[in-house]
Short mmCIF file of C-alpha atoms in Angstrom, two decimals:
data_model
loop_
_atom_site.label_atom_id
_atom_site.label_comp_id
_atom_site.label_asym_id
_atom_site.label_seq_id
_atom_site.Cartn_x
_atom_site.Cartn_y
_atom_site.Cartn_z
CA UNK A 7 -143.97 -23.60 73.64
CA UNK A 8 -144.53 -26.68 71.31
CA UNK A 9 -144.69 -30.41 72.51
CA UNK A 10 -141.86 -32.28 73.20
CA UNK A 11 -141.26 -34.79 70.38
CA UNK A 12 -142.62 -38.57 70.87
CA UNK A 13 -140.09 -41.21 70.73
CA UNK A 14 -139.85 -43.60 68.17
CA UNK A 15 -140.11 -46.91 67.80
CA UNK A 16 -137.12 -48.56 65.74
CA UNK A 17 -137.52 -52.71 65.46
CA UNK A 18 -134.82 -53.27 63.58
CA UNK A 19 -131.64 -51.59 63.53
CA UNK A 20 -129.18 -51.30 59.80
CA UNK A 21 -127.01 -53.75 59.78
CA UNK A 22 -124.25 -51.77 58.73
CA UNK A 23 -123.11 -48.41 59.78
CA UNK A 24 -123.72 -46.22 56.54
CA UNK A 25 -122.51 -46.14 52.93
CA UNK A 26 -120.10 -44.50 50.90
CA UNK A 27 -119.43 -43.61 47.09
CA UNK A 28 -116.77 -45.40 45.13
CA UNK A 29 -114.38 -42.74 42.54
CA UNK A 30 -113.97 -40.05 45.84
CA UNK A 31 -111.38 -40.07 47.84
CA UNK A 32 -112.69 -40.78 51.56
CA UNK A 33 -110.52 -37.61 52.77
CA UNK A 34 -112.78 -35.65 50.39
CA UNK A 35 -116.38 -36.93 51.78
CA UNK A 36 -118.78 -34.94 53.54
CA UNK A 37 -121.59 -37.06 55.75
CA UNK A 38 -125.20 -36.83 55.28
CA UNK A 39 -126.84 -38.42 58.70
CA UNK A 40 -130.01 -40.46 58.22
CA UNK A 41 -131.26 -41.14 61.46
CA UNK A 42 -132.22 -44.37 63.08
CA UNK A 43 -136.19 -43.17 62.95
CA UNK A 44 -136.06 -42.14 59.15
CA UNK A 45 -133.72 -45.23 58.07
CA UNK A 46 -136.69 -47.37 59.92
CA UNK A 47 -139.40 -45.08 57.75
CA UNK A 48 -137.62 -45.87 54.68
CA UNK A 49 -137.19 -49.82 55.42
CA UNK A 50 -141.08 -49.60 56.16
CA UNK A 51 -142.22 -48.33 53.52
CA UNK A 52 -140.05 -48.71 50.51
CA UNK A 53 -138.63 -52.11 51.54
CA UNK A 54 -141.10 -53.97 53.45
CA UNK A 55 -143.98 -52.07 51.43
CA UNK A 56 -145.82 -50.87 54.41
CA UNK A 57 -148.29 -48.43 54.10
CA UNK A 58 -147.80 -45.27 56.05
CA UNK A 59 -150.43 -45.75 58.31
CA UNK A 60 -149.26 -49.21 59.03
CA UNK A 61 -145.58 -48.23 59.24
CA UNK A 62 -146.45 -44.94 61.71
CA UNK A 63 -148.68 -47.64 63.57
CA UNK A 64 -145.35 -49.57 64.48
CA UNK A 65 -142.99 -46.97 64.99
CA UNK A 66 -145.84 -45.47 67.31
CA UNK A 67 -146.49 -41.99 65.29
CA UNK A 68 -149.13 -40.40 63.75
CA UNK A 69 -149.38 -40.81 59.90
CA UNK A 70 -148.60 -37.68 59.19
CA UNK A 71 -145.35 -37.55 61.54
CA UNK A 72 -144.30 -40.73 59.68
CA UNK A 73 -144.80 -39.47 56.31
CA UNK A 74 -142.39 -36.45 57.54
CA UNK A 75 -140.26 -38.63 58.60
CA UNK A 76 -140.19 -40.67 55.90
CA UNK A 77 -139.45 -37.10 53.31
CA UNK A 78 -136.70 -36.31 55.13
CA UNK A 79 -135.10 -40.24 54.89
CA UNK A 80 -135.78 -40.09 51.19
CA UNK A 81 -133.93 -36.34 50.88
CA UNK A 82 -131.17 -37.59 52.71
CA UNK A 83 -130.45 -40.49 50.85
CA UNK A 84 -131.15 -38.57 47.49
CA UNK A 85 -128.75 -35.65 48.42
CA UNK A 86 -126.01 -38.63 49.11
CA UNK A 87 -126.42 -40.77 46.28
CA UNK A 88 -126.77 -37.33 43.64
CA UNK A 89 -124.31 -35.23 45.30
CA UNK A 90 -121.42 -38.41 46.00
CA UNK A 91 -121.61 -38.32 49.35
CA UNK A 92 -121.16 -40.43 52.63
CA UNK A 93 -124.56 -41.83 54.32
CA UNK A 94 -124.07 -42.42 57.91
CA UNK A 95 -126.86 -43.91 60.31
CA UNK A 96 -126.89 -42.81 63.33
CA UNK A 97 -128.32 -40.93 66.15
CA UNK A 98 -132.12 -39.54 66.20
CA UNK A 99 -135.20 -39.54 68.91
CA UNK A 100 -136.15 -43.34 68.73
CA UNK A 101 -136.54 -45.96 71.17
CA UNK A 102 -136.30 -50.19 70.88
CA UNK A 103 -137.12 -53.41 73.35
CA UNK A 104 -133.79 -54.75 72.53
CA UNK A 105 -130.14 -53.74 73.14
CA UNK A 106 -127.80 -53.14 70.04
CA UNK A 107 -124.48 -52.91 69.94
CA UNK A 108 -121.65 -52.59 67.46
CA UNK A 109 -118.35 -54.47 68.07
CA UNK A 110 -115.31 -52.36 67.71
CA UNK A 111 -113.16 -55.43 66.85
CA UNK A 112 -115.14 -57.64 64.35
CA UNK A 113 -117.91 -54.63 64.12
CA UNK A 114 -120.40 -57.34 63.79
CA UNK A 115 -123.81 -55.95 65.04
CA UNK A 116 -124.67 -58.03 68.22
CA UNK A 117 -128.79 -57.35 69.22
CA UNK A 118 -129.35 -58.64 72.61
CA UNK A 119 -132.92 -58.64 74.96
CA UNK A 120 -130.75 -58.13 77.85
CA UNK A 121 -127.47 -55.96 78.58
CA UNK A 122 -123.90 -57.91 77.24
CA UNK A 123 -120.71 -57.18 78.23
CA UNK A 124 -118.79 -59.34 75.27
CA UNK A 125 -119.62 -59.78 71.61
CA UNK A 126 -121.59 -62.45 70.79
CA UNK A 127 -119.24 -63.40 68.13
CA UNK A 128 -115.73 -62.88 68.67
CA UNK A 129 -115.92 -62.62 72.77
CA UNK A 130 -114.17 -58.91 72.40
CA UNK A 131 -115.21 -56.34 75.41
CA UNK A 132 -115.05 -53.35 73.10
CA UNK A 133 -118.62 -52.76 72.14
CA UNK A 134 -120.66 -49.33 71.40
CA UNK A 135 -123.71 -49.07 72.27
CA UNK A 136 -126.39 -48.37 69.40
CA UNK A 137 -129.76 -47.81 71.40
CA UNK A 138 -130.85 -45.26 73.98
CA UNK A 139 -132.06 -47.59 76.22
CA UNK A 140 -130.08 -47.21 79.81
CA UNK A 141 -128.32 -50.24 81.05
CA UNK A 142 -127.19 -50.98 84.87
CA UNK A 143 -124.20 -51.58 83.17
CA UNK A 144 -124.11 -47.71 81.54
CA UNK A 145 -124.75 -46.53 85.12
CA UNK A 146 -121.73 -48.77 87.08
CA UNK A 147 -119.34 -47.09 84.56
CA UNK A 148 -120.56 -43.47 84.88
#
């Protein structure tokens, strides 16, 4: 029985939901997910030119986990951007300090220390939550 996989640790989230190719017909795309963990790799080490070891040092991996990590957010994006097809972020097995949200109405993303109720922007009560993190607010609705 293998070990169960360590969480994580995304800073920053994307500040927009995913991309998608221009000259195909958004009826006709197929998704590629890059998950929050691998979109985090990528920003690490291709845009904030991290080194792995410093970049698996703050998402709280071992080097070689990140650089796995970090193949499979390159693949992704490759198959996308070759093939023509939609990138969406989302999901994974990733943890953060801060709460994110996306609003439904402005979809503005709103990134919060504690638990809102109201986008910090346009006041609407439709958000979605982003992060894993439990809220006491998650459990009064359940």
């Amino acid at each position: 029985m293998s070990r169960p996989k360590r969480q994580r640790t995304v800073q920053n989230p994307p500040i927009m939901e995913g991309f998608r190719p221009f000259g195909i017909p958004i009826k006709d795309l197929e998704p590629v997910i890059l998950l929050f963990e691998e979109y985090e790799a990528f920003r690490f080490c291709d845009y904030e030119g991290l080194k792995q070891e410093e970049a698996a040092l703050s998402m709280g991996v071992s080097r070689p986990t990140l650089t796995r990590i970090y193949e499979q957010a390159r693949k992704s994006i490759a198959k996308a951007f070759v093939e023509g097809k939609a990138l969406f972020i989302d999901g994974g097995n990733f943890h953060t300090d801060d709460f994110w949200y996306r609003c439904n109405a402005c979809l503005k993303l709103n990134i919060c220390e504690e638990a809102i109720h109201h986008c910090i922007y346009c006041q609407a009560d439709d958000l979605r939550r982003l992060d894993q993190k439990p809220s006491k607010h998650d459990h009064e609705t359940e």
